[in-house]
XYZ file of C-alpha atoms in Angstrom:
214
model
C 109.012 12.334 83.455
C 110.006 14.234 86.600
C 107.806 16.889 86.719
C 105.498 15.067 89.459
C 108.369 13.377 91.674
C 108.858 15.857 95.218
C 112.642 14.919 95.720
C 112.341 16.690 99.306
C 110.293 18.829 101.573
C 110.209 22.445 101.026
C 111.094 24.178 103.999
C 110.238 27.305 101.884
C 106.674 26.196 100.707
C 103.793 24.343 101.454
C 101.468 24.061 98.475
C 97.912 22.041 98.421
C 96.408 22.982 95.517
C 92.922 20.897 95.887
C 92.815 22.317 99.076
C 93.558 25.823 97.665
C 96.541 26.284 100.360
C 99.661 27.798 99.648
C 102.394 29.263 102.392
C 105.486 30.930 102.490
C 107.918 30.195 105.356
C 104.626 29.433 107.180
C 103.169 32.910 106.033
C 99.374 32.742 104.249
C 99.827 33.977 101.263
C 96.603 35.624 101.455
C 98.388 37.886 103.923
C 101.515 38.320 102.046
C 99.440 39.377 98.876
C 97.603 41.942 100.800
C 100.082 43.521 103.087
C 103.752 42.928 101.663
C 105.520 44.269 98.111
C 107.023 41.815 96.569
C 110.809 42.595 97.680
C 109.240 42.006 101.038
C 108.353 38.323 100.000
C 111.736 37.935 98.064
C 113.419 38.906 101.490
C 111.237 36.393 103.102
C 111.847 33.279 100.719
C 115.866 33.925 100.755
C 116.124 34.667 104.572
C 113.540 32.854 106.193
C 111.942 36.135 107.860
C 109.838 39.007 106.835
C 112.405 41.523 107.187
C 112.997 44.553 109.808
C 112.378 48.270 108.653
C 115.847 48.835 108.450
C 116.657 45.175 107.110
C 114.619 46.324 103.831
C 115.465 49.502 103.236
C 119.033 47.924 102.706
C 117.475 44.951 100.543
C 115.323 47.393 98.434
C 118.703 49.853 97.802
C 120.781 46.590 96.979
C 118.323 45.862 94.353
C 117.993 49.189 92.799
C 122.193 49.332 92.779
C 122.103 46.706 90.376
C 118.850 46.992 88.132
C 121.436 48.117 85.365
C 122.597 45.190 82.607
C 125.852 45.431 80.745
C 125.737 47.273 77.591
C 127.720 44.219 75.704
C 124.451 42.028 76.288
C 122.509 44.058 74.313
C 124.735 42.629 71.551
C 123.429 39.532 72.308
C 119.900 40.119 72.108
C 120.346 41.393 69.169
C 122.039 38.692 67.321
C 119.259 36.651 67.950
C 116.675 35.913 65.335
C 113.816 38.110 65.021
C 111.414 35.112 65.793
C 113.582 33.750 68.706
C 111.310 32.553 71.737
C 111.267 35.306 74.566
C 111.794 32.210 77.223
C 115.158 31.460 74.839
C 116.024 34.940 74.786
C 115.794 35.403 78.622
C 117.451 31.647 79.538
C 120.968 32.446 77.460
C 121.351 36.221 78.556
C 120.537 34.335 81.660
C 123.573 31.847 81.292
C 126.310 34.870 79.873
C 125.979 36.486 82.982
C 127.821 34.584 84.570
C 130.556 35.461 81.714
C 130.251 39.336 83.123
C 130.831 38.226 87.185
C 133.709 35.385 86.881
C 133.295 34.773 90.531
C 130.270 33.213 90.276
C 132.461 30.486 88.717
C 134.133 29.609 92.057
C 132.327 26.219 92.707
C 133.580 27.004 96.157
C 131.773 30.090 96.360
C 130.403 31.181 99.961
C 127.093 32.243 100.859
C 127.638 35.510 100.839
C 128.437 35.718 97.441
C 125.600 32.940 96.625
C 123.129 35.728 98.242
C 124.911 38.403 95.988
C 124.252 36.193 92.985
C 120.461 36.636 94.033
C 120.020 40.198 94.133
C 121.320 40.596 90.944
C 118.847 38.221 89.158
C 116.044 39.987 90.980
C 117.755 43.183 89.819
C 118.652 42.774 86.247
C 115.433 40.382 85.426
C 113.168 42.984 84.938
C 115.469 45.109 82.642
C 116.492 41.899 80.874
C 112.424 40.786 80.177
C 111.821 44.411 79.412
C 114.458 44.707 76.843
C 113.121 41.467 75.303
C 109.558 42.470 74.850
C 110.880 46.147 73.627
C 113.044 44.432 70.583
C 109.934 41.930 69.735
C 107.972 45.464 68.904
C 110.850 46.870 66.994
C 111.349 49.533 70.212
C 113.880 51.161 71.323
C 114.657 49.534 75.100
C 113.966 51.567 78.124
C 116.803 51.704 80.932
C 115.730 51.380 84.625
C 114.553 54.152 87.044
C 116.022 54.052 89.980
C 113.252 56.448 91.599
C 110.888 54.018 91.458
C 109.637 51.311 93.393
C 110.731 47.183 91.955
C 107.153 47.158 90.132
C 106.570 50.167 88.893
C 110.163 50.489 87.284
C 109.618 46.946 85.549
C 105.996 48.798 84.326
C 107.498 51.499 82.827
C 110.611 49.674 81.359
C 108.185 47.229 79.875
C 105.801 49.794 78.526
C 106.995 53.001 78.592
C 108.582 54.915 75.683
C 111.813 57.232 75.875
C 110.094 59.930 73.877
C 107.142 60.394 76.489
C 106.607 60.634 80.780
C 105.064 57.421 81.540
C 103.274 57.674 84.627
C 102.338 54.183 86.557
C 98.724 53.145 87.207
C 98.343 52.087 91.094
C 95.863 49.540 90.196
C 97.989 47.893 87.431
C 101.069 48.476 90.069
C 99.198 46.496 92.647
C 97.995 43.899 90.772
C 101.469 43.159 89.190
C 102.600 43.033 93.302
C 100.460 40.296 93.738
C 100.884 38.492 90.919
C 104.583 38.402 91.311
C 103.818 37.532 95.031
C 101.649 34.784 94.016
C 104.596 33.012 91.724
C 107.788 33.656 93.500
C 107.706 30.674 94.552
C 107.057 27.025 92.967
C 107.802 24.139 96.087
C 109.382 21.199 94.521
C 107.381 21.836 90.561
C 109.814 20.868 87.255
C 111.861 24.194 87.154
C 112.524 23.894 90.609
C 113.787 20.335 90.976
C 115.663 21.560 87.491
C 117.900 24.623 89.515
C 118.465 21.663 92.567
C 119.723 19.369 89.977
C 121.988 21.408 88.188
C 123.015 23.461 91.458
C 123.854 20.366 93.210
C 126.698 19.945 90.539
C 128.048 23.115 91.557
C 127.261 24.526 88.841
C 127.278 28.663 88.209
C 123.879 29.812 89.636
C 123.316 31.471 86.447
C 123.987 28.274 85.025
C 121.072 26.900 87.055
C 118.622 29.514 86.859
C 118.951 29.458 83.100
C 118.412 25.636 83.370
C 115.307 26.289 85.352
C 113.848 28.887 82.711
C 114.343 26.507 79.844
């Protein structure tokens, strides 16, 4: 199929995986794994620069204003079938968000509000994967923290329990960082060529992203 066919060159990454080389916007990602959070290396990916001080403070408190999801797609998730696949779960909440921000519709849509589009999937993903995981176990979901740092609330939404403090583990904290470093981006693999396809129709971004999970 099309999973091995590069339609372009990544400007974003370079990836030579025999040669066990991967970069992001010419960055090693040795050194973003060590030295950056991941909201560093989102910043990076969408803008093209690691960003200033002040640059990510404002990134990091854009995030955190949107970590919350609707309550009326919790009424989704539960409809679903107890034995629904997680990746099924996560790619139609995915798609009805764009029901819940009707400017995302515009197909003539700036950038601006393309970028906007972007910090709320980086916000409400975590919250939306938590809330999955917490319904497979029969749990009640937790809501986000906004005192915490990206990781750390996604550790405690994902395990943590309403009835008890749940205090994060640094180690399990950092090692989530890099893993989440290590995959935020995929060059030109299936689900990426899958968002290009169905974003070059002008297509809802939701639309695509969903596309890209499924």
């Amino acid at each position: 199929g099309y999973k091995n066919t590069g339609a372009t060159t990544s400007a974003i990454t370079f990836l030579d995986g025999e040669k066990g080389v991967l970069r992001y916007r010419g960055y090693p990602i040795e050194q973003l794994a060590q030295k950056s959070e991941f909201l560093e290396v989102a910043y990076l990916l969408i803008y093209g620069e690691l960003p200033t001080k002040t640059e990510y403070q404002a990134f990091k408190d854009e995030i955190t204003y949107h970590t919350l999801v609707h309550e009326d797609i919790r009424k989704f998730l539960d409809a679903y079938p107890e034995r629904t696949h997680p990746m099924g779960q996560l790619s139609a909440m995915i798609s009805s968000l764009a029901a819940f921000y009707p400017e995302s519709l515009d197909p003539n849509r700036g950038e601006a509000e393309m970028r906007q589009t972007v910090v709320r999937l980086i916000a409400k993903l975590p919250t939306l994967v938590s809330w999955i995981q917490k319904r497979s176990m029969g749990h009640p979901v937790v809501y986000p923290d906004n005192s915490l740092d990206y990781v750390s609330n996604f550790l405690k939404m994902f395990f943590g329990f309403p009835t008890e403090e749940y205090k994060v583990d640094p180690v399990i904290a950092n090692a989530m960082n890099q893993l989440l470093i290590l995959h935020a981006d995929h060059e030109q693999n299936c689900s990426t060529s899958t968002v290009r396809i169905v974003g070059s129709a002008h297509a809802p971004l939701y639309a695509a992203i969903s596309a890209g999970i499924s």
